[in-house]
PDB file of C-alpha atoms in Angstrom:
ATOM      1  CA  UNK T   1       0.026   0.000  -0.006  1.00  0.00           C
ATOM      2  CA  UNK T   2       0.775   3.730   0.042  1.00  0.00           C
ATOM      3  CA  UNK T   3       2.018   3.949  -3.545  1.00  0.00           C
ATOM      4  CA  UNK T   4       3.000   7.234  -5.046  1.00  0.00           C
ATOM      5  CA  UNK T   5       3.296   7.544  -8.801  1.00  0.00           C
ATOM      6  CA  UNK T   6       5.222  10.306 -10.495  1.00  0.00           C
ATOM      7  CA  UNK T   7       4.978  11.127 -14.178  1.00  0.00           C
ATOM      8  CA  UNK T   8       6.915  11.620 -16.374  1.00  0.00           C
ATOM      9  CA  UNK T   9       9.955   9.772 -15.157  1.00  0.00           C
ATOM     10  CA  UNK T  10      12.276  11.618 -17.546  1.00  0.00           C
ATOM     11  CA  UNK T  11      11.802  14.680 -19.675  1.00  0.00           C
ATOM     12  CA  UNK T  12      14.147  16.565 -22.006  1.00  0.00           C
ATOM     13  CA  UNK T  13      13.094  19.903 -23.376  1.00  0.00           C
ATOM     14  CA  UNK T  14      14.409  23.117 -24.770  1.00  0.00           C
ATOM     15  CA  UNK T  15      15.277  26.156 -22.715  1.00  0.00           C
ATOM     16  CA  UNK T  16      12.284  28.456 -22.245  1.00  0.00           C
ATOM     17  CA  UNK T  17       9.586  25.829 -22.226  1.00  0.00           C
ATOM     18  CA  UNK T  18       7.410  24.922 -19.293  1.00  0.00           C
ATOM     19  CA  UNK T  19       7.280  21.431 -17.876  1.00  0.00           C
ATOM     20  CA  UNK T  20       4.556  19.907 -15.743  1.00  0.00           C
ATOM     21  CA  UNK T  21       5.249  16.983 -13.373  1.00  0.00           C
ATOM     22  CA  UNK T  22       2.451  14.997 -11.786  1.00  0.00           C
ATOM     23  CA  UNK T  23       2.430  13.283  -8.427  1.00  0.00           C
ATOM     24  CA  UNK T  24      -0.411  10.885  -7.636  1.00  0.00           C
ATOM     25  CA  UNK T  25      -1.264   8.869  -4.604  1.00  0.00           C
ATOM     26  CA  UNK T  26      -2.640   5.637  -6.068  1.00  0.00           C
ATOM     27  CA  UNK T  27      -4.222   3.846  -3.100  1.00  0.00           C
ATOM     28  CA  UNK T  28      -4.687   6.540  -0.494  1.00  0.00           C
ATOM     29  CA  UNK T  29      -5.774  10.106  -0.071  1.00  0.00           C
ATOM     30  CA  UNK T  30      -3.073  12.675   0.561  1.00  0.00           C
ATOM     31  CA  UNK T  31      -4.021  16.019   2.019  1.00  0.00           C
ATOM     32  CA  UNK T  32      -0.362  16.970   2.120  1.00  0.00           C
ATOM     33  CA  UNK T  33       2.288  16.375  -0.541  1.00  0.00           C
ATOM     34  CA  UNK T  34       5.893  17.549  -0.718  1.00  0.00           C
ATOM     35  CA  UNK T  35       8.135  18.479  -3.614  1.00  0.00           C
ATOM     36  CA  UNK T  36      11.884  17.942  -3.375  1.00  0.00           C
ATOM     37  CA  UNK T  37      14.814  18.605  -5.625  1.00  0.00           C
ATOM     38  CA  UNK T  38      17.979  16.522  -5.674  1.00  0.00           C
ATOM     39  CA  UNK T  39      21.218  17.379  -7.425  1.00  0.00           C
ATOM     40  CA  UNK T  40      23.789  14.667  -8.225  1.00  0.00           C
ATOM     41  CA  UNK T  41      25.454  13.257  -5.129  1.00  0.00           C
ATOM     42  CA  UNK T  42      23.462  15.548  -2.935  1.00  0.00           C
ATOM     43  CA  UNK T  43      20.551  15.047  -0.598  1.00  0.00           C
ATOM     44  CA  UNK T  44      16.943  15.914  -1.063  1.00  0.00           C
ATOM     45  CA  UNK T  45      16.125  19.558  -0.551  1.00  0.00           C
ATOM     46  CA  UNK T  46      12.539  20.439   0.216  1.00  0.00           C
ATOM     47  CA  UNK T  47      11.152  22.981  -2.254  1.00  0.00           C
ATOM     48  CA  UNK T  48       7.555  23.313  -1.040  1.00  0.00           C
ATOM     49  CA  UNK T  49       4.715  21.784   0.917  1.00  0.00           C
ATOM     50  CA  UNK T  50       1.501  21.336  -1.003  1.00  0.00           C
ATOM     51  CA  UNK T  51      -1.880  21.169   0.733  1.00  0.00           C
ATOM     52  CA  UNK T  52      -5.041  20.177  -1.004  1.00  0.00           C
ATOM     53  CA  UNK T  53      -7.263  23.153  -1.763  1.00  0.00           C
ATOM     54  CA  UNK T  54      -4.834  25.799  -0.576  1.00  0.00           C
ATOM     55  CA  UNK T  55      -1.682  27.619  -1.672  1.00  0.00           C
ATOM     56  CA  UNK T  56       1.642  25.819  -1.385  1.00  0.00           C
ATOM     57  CA  UNK T  57       4.155  26.818   1.197  1.00  0.00           C
ATOM     58  CA  UNK T  58       7.593  27.413  -0.354  1.00  0.00           C
ATOM     59  CA  UNK T  59      10.946  27.051   1.323  1.00  0.00           C
ATOM     60  CA  UNK T  60      13.211  30.019   1.510  1.00  0.00           C
ATOM     61  CA  UNK T  61      14.984  30.699  -1.719  1.00  0.00           C
ATOM     62  CA  UNK T  62      12.485  28.829  -3.907  1.00  0.00           C
ATOM     63  CA  UNK T  63      10.796  31.045  -6.497  1.00  0.00           C
ATOM     64  CA  UNK T  64       7.070  30.428  -6.286  1.00  0.00           C
ATOM     65  CA  UNK T  65       6.456  32.089  -9.667  1.00  0.00           C
ATOM     66  CA  UNK T  66       9.047  29.777 -11.216  1.00  0.00           C
ATOM     67  CA  UNK T  67       7.827  26.533  -9.611  1.00  0.00           C
ATOM     68  CA  UNK T  68       4.031  26.517  -9.707  1.00  0.00           C
ATOM     69  CA  UNK T  69       2.325  23.962  -7.497  1.00  0.00           C
ATOM     70  CA  UNK T  70      -1.287  22.908  -7.739  1.00  0.00           C
ATOM     71  CA  UNK T  71      -2.951  20.422  -5.403  1.00  0.00           C
ATOM     72  CA  UNK T  72      -6.532  20.336  -6.642  1.00  0.00           C
ATOM     73  CA  UNK T  73      -7.518  16.930  -5.385  1.00  0.00           C
ATOM     74  CA  UNK T  74      -6.674  14.559  -2.611  1.00  0.00           C
ATOM     75  CA  UNK T  75      -4.758  12.269  -4.952  1.00  0.00           C
ATOM     76  CA  UNK T  76      -2.931  14.687  -7.287  1.00  0.00           C
ATOM     77  CA  UNK T  77      -0.383  17.434  -6.977  1.00  0.00           C
ATOM     78  CA  UNK T  78       1.423  18.999  -9.899  1.00  0.00           C
ATOM     79  CA  UNK T  79       4.666  20.966 -10.195  1.00  0.00           C
ATOM     80  CA  UNK T  80       5.104  23.189 -13.201  1.00  0.00           C
ATOM     81  CA  UNK T  81       8.600  24.467 -13.960  1.00  0.00           C
ATOM     82  CA  UNK T  82       7.921  27.647 -15.953  1.00  0.00           C
ATOM     83  CA  UNK T  83      10.311  28.956 -18.576  1.00  0.00           C
ATOM     84  CA  UNK T  84      12.832  26.271 -17.656  1.00  0.00           C
ATOM     85  CA  UNK T  85      16.524  26.909 -18.105  1.00  0.00           C
ATOM     86  CA  UNK T  86      19.537  24.584 -17.941  1.00  0.00           C
ATOM     87  CA  UNK T  87      20.130  25.401 -14.276  1.00  0.00           C
ATOM     88  CA  UNK T  88      16.674  23.959 -13.496  1.00  0.00           C
ATOM     89  CA  UNK T  89      17.934  20.544 -14.653  1.00  0.00           C
ATOM     90  CA  UNK T  90      17.674  18.246 -11.716  1.00  0.00           C
ATOM     91  CA  UNK T  91      15.868  15.270 -10.181  1.00  0.00           C
ATOM     92  CA  UNK T  92      12.478  16.231  -8.825  1.00  0.00           C
ATOM     93  CA  UNK T  93      10.852  13.945  -6.295  1.00  0.00           C
ATOM     94  CA  UNK T  94       7.426  14.163  -4.662  1.00  0.00           C
ATOM     95  CA  UNK T  95       6.169  12.556  -1.532  1.00  0.00           C
ATOM     96  CA  UNK T  96       2.809  12.213   0.181  1.00  0.00           C
ATOM     97  CA  UNK T  97       1.343  11.759   3.648  1.00  0.00           C
ATOM     98  CA  UNK T  98      -1.645   9.550   4.165  1.00  0.00           C
ATOM     99  CA  UNK T  99      -4.555  11.741   5.159  1.00  0.00           C
ATOM    100  CA  UNK T 100      -5.535  11.416   8.813  1.00  0.00           C
ATOM    101  CA  UNK T 101      -2.417   9.497   9.762  1.00  0.00           C
ATOM    102  CA  UNK T 102      -0.383  11.968  11.756  1.00  0.00           C
ATOM    103  CA  UNK T 103       3.209  11.184  12.608  1.00  0.00           C
ATOM    104  CA  UNK T 104       3.590   8.709   9.818  1.00  0.00           C
ATOM    105  CA  UNK T 105       6.459   8.782   7.279  1.00  0.00           C
ATOM    106  CA  UNK T 106       6.263  10.276   3.860  1.00  0.00           C
ATOM    107  CA  UNK T 107       5.884   7.955   0.856  1.00  0.00           C
ATOM    108  CA  UNK T 108       7.977   8.878  -2.143  1.00  0.00           C
ATOM    109  CA  UNK T 109       7.485   8.686  -5.842  1.00  0.00           C
ATOM    110  CA  UNK T 110      10.226   7.481  -8.191  1.00  0.00           C
ATOM    111  CA  UNK T 111      11.241  10.992  -9.252  1.00  0.00           C
ATOM    112  CA  UNK T 112      11.353  12.902 -12.514  1.00  0.00           C
ATOM    113  CA  UNK T 113      14.668  13.546 -14.195  1.00  0.00           C
ATOM    114  CA  UNK T 114      14.439  16.943 -15.891  1.00  0.00           C
ATOM    115  CA  UNK T 115      17.031  17.913 -18.500  1.00  0.00           C
ATOM    116  CA  UNK T 116      16.864  21.359 -20.080  1.00  0.00           C
ATOM    117  CA  UNK T 117      18.920  21.846 -23.191  1.00  0.00           C
TER     118      UNK T 117
ATOM    119  CA  UNK I  10      26.127  23.344  10.669  1.00  0.00           C
ATOM    120  CA  UNK I  11      23.705  21.077   8.894  1.00  0.00           C
ATOM    121  CA  UNK I  12      20.821  19.811  11.006  1.00  0.00           C
ATOM    122  CA  UNK I  13      21.503  16.237   9.931  1.00  0.00           C
ATOM    123  CA  UNK I  14      25.064  15.139   9.220  1.00  0.00           C
ATOM    124  CA  UNK I  15      26.000  11.943   7.452  1.00  0.00           C
ATOM    125  CA  UNK I  16      29.275  10.626   6.102  1.00  0.00           C
ATOM    126  CA  UNK I  17      28.834  10.378   2.316  1.00  0.00           C
ATOM    127  CA  UNK I  18      31.169   7.330   1.993  1.00  0.00           C
ATOM    128  CA  UNK I  19      31.499   5.466  -0.235  1.00  0.00           C
ATOM    129  CA  UNK I  20      31.492   2.455   2.005  1.00  0.00           C
ATOM    130  CA  UNK I  21      32.545  -0.900   0.540  1.00  0.00           C
ATOM    131  CA  UNK I  22      32.006  -4.189   2.366  1.00  0.00           C
ATOM    132  CA  UNK I  23      32.193  -7.904   1.423  1.00  0.00           C
ATOM    133  CA  UNK I  24      28.990  -9.838   1.115  1.00  0.00           C
ATOM    134  CA  UNK I  25      27.816 -11.164   4.467  1.00  0.00           C
ATOM    135  CA  UNK I  26      29.373  -8.349   6.467  1.00  0.00           C
ATOM    136  CA  UNK I  27      27.576  -6.276   9.117  1.00  0.00           C
ATOM    137  CA  UNK I  28      27.174  -2.718   7.904  1.00  0.00           C
ATOM    138  CA  UNK I  29      26.918   0.194  10.296  1.00  0.00           C
ATOM    139  CA  UNK I  30      25.557   3.494   8.978  1.00  0.00           C
ATOM    140  CA  UNK I  31      25.443   6.562  11.194  1.00  0.00           C
ATOM    141  CA  UNK I  32      24.138  10.108  11.424  1.00  0.00           C
ATOM    142  CA  UNK I  33      24.227  12.900  13.914  1.00  0.00           C
ATOM    143  CA  UNK I  34      21.688  15.687  14.250  1.00  0.00           C
ATOM    144  CA  UNK I  35      21.578  19.017  15.992  1.00  0.00           C
ATOM    145  CA  UNK I  36      17.836  19.836  16.353  1.00  0.00           C
ATOM    146  CA  UNK I  37      16.550  18.825  19.774  1.00  0.00           C
ATOM    147  CA  UNK I  38      12.977  19.056  18.513  1.00  0.00           C
ATOM    148  CA  UNK I  39      13.419  16.067  16.236  1.00  0.00           C
ATOM    149  CA  UNK I  40      11.266  13.154  17.502  1.00  0.00           C
ATOM    150  CA  UNK I  41      10.890  10.934  14.428  1.00  0.00           C
ATOM    151  CA  UNK I  42      13.775   9.308  12.646  1.00  0.00           C
ATOM    152  CA  UNK I  43      13.825   7.553   9.339  1.00  0.00           C
ATOM    153  CA  UNK I  44      16.179   5.575   7.137  1.00  0.00           C
ATOM    154  CA  UNK I  45      15.550   5.511   3.409  1.00  0.00           C
ATOM    155  CA  UNK I  46      17.288   3.456   0.731  1.00  0.00           C
ATOM    156  CA  UNK I  47      17.723   5.076  -2.662  1.00  0.00           C
ATOM    157  CA  UNK I  48      18.845   3.274  -5.752  1.00  0.00           C
ATOM    158  CA  UNK I  49      20.276   5.188  -8.629  1.00  0.00           C
ATOM    159  CA  UNK I  50      17.720   7.309 -10.483  1.00  0.00           C
ATOM    160  CA  UNK I  51      14.918   6.195  -8.151  1.00  0.00           C
ATOM    161  CA  UNK I  52      13.012   7.787  -5.328  1.00  0.00           C
ATOM    162  CA  UNK I  53      13.780   6.977  -1.657  1.00  0.00           C
ATOM    163  CA  UNK I  54      12.289   3.808  -0.219  1.00  0.00           C
ATOM    164  CA  UNK I  55      11.422   3.785   3.471  1.00  0.00           C
ATOM    165  CA  UNK I  56      13.341   1.164   5.456  1.00  0.00           C
ATOM    166  CA  UNK I  57      12.866   2.113   9.061  1.00  0.00           C
ATOM    167  CA  UNK I  58      10.760   4.626  11.016  1.00  0.00           C
ATOM    168  CA  UNK I  59      11.317   5.174  14.725  1.00  0.00           C
ATOM    169  CA  UNK I  60      10.060   7.489  17.408  1.00  0.00           C
ATOM    170  CA  UNK I  61      12.318   8.886  20.061  1.00  0.00           C
ATOM    171  CA  UNK I  62      15.177   6.836  21.532  1.00  0.00           C
ATOM    172  CA  UNK I  63      15.443   3.048  21.293  1.00  0.00           C
ATOM    173  CA  UNK I  64      15.958   0.197  18.905  1.00  0.00           C
ATOM    174  CA  UNK I  65      13.762  -1.171  16.153  1.00  0.00           C
ATOM    175  CA  UNK I  66      14.421  -4.320  14.227  1.00  0.00           C
ATOM    176  CA  UNK I  67      12.956  -5.459  10.905  1.00  0.00           C
ATOM    177  CA  UNK I  68      14.511  -8.544   9.344  1.00  0.00           C
ATOM    178  CA  UNK I  69      18.178  -7.836   8.670  1.00  0.00           C
ATOM    179  CA  UNK I  70      17.839  -4.155   9.566  1.00  0.00           C
ATOM    180  CA  UNK I  71      18.128  -2.584  13.006  1.00  0.00           C
ATOM    181  CA  UNK I  72      17.666   1.122  13.658  1.00  0.00           C
ATOM    182  CA  UNK I  73      18.980   2.768  16.807  1.00  0.00           C
ATOM    183  CA  UNK I  74      18.313   6.222  18.151  1.00  0.00           C
ATOM    184  CA  UNK I  75      20.141   7.826  21.003  1.00  0.00           C
ATOM    185  CA  UNK I  76      18.560  11.200  21.662  1.00  0.00           C
ATOM    186  CA  UNK I  77      20.950  12.049  24.474  1.00  0.00           C
ATOM    187  CA  UNK I  78      23.856  12.044  22.069  1.00  0.00           C
ATOM    188  CA  UNK I  79      21.796  12.941  19.001  1.00  0.00           C
ATOM    189  CA  UNK I  80      23.070   9.914  17.207  1.00  0.00           C
ATOM    190  CA  UNK I  81      21.162   7.599  14.887  1.00  0.00           C
ATOM    191  CA  UNK I  82      22.356   4.339  13.381  1.00  0.00           C
ATOM    192  CA  UNK I  83      21.262   1.677  10.898  1.00  0.00           C
ATOM    193  CA  UNK I  84      22.729  -1.823  11.035  1.00  0.00           C
ATOM    194  CA  UNK I  85      22.460  -4.247   8.189  1.00  0.00           C
ATOM    195  CA  UNK I  86      23.200  -7.883   8.988  1.00  0.00           C
ATOM    196  CA  UNK I  87      24.294 -10.425   6.422  1.00  0.00           C
ATOM    197  CA  UNK I  88      24.693  -7.730   3.761  1.00  0.00           C
ATOM    198  CA  UNK I  89      23.850  -8.666   0.183  1.00  0.00           C
ATOM    199  CA  UNK I  90      24.929  -7.192  -3.168  1.00  0.00           C
ATOM    200  CA  UNK I  91      21.311  -6.040  -3.587  1.00  0.00           C
ATOM    201  CA  UNK I  92      21.799  -3.779  -0.572  1.00  0.00           C
ATOM    202  CA  UNK I  93      24.186  -1.654  -2.638  1.00  0.00           C
ATOM    203  CA  UNK I  94      22.488   1.724  -2.741  1.00  0.00           C
ATOM    204  CA  UNK I  95      22.591   5.113  -1.080  1.00  0.00           C
ATOM    205  CA  UNK I  96      21.168   5.213   2.459  1.00  0.00           C
ATOM    206  CA  UNK I  97      19.626   8.416   3.657  1.00  0.00           C
ATOM    207  CA  UNK I  98      18.896   9.219   7.315  1.00  0.00           C
ATOM    208  CA  UNK I  99      16.156  11.722   8.013  1.00  0.00           C
ATOM    209  CA  UNK I 100      14.369  13.293  10.915  1.00  0.00           C
ATOM    210  CA  UNK I 101      11.467  15.627  11.806  1.00  0.00           C
ATOM    211  CA  UNK I 102       9.615  16.896  14.785  1.00  0.00           C
ATOM    212  CA  UNK I 103       6.472  14.994  13.835  1.00  0.00           C
ATOM    213  CA  UNK I 104       3.093  15.505  12.279  1.00  0.00           C
ATOM    214  CA  UNK I 105       3.246  17.348   9.066  1.00  0.00           C
ATOM    215  CA  UNK I 106       6.522  18.948   9.814  1.00  0.00           C
ATOM    216  CA  UNK I 107       9.353  19.241   7.316  1.00  0.00           C
ATOM    217  CA  UNK I 108      11.653  16.241   7.059  1.00  0.00           C
ATOM    218  CA  UNK I 109      15.371  17.022   7.040  1.00  0.00           C
ATOM    219  CA  UNK I 110      17.614  14.591   5.193  1.00  0.00           C
ATOM    220  CA  UNK I 111      21.247  13.717   5.548  1.00  0.00           C
ATOM    221  CA  UNK I 112      23.394  13.798   2.419  1.00  0.00           C
ATOM    222  CA  UNK I 113      23.296   9.963   2.143  1.00  0.00           C
ATOM    223  CA  UNK I 114      25.973   7.223   2.406  1.00  0.00           C
ATOM    224  CA  UNK I 115      26.731   5.245  -0.703  1.00  0.00           C
ATOM    225  CA  UNK I 116      27.120   1.547   0.156  1.00  0.00           C
ATOM    226  CA  UNK I 117      28.623  -1.097  -2.064  1.00  0.00           C
ATOM    227  CA  UNK I 118      28.393  -4.760  -1.073  1.00  0.00           C
ATOM    228  CA  UNK I 119      30.940  -6.789  -3.007  1.00  0.00           C
ATOM    229  CA  UNK I 120      30.067 -10.397  -3.872  1.00  0.00           C
TER     230      UNK I 120
END
């Protein structure tokens, strides 16, 4: 149980385009989802916390107009990287908490490798 | 100082060895401690989840937390080549609070 699916798993696109990444909880409802970024040989850095039906909370230094987050349902959160540039190339990973289960660990998706040419 | 410190390795051990992975943390508010395993180009997979100080065992894996010294450990018995991965320690203060990760230790188990 507690499966999180992320799509796409890999995307390559030209500089200046916008890219949307989906994060779905397949067998549970997730009021809260998280978006992380991971550079090679580095740890996960939290970008933002996404709550269903409300605005995301961004970590310090993360541009909210650059990384648009939408959490319109209890099973889907999306991250849109707007006007992507090569420096946005990274591994983006989402995670989700099972609704109503406080103090339980986050369940992670398999990540999206984003390469901007 | 990072809130969660972890030796990046790499750590190479022969198959069958006992592996010890360790982290230290600085935030006294941390109550929940996690170990994740991450294979290359994949998301983290939860291995162990513990609350406060103490030990927790699951198969070949044992997690230890010592809050007095702010030290967390993961032991892997009878290590297998399939255990080769990066191991991330993590902690938070509970509920829906932000999880802070260590940088990960890369483990290689040699057949």
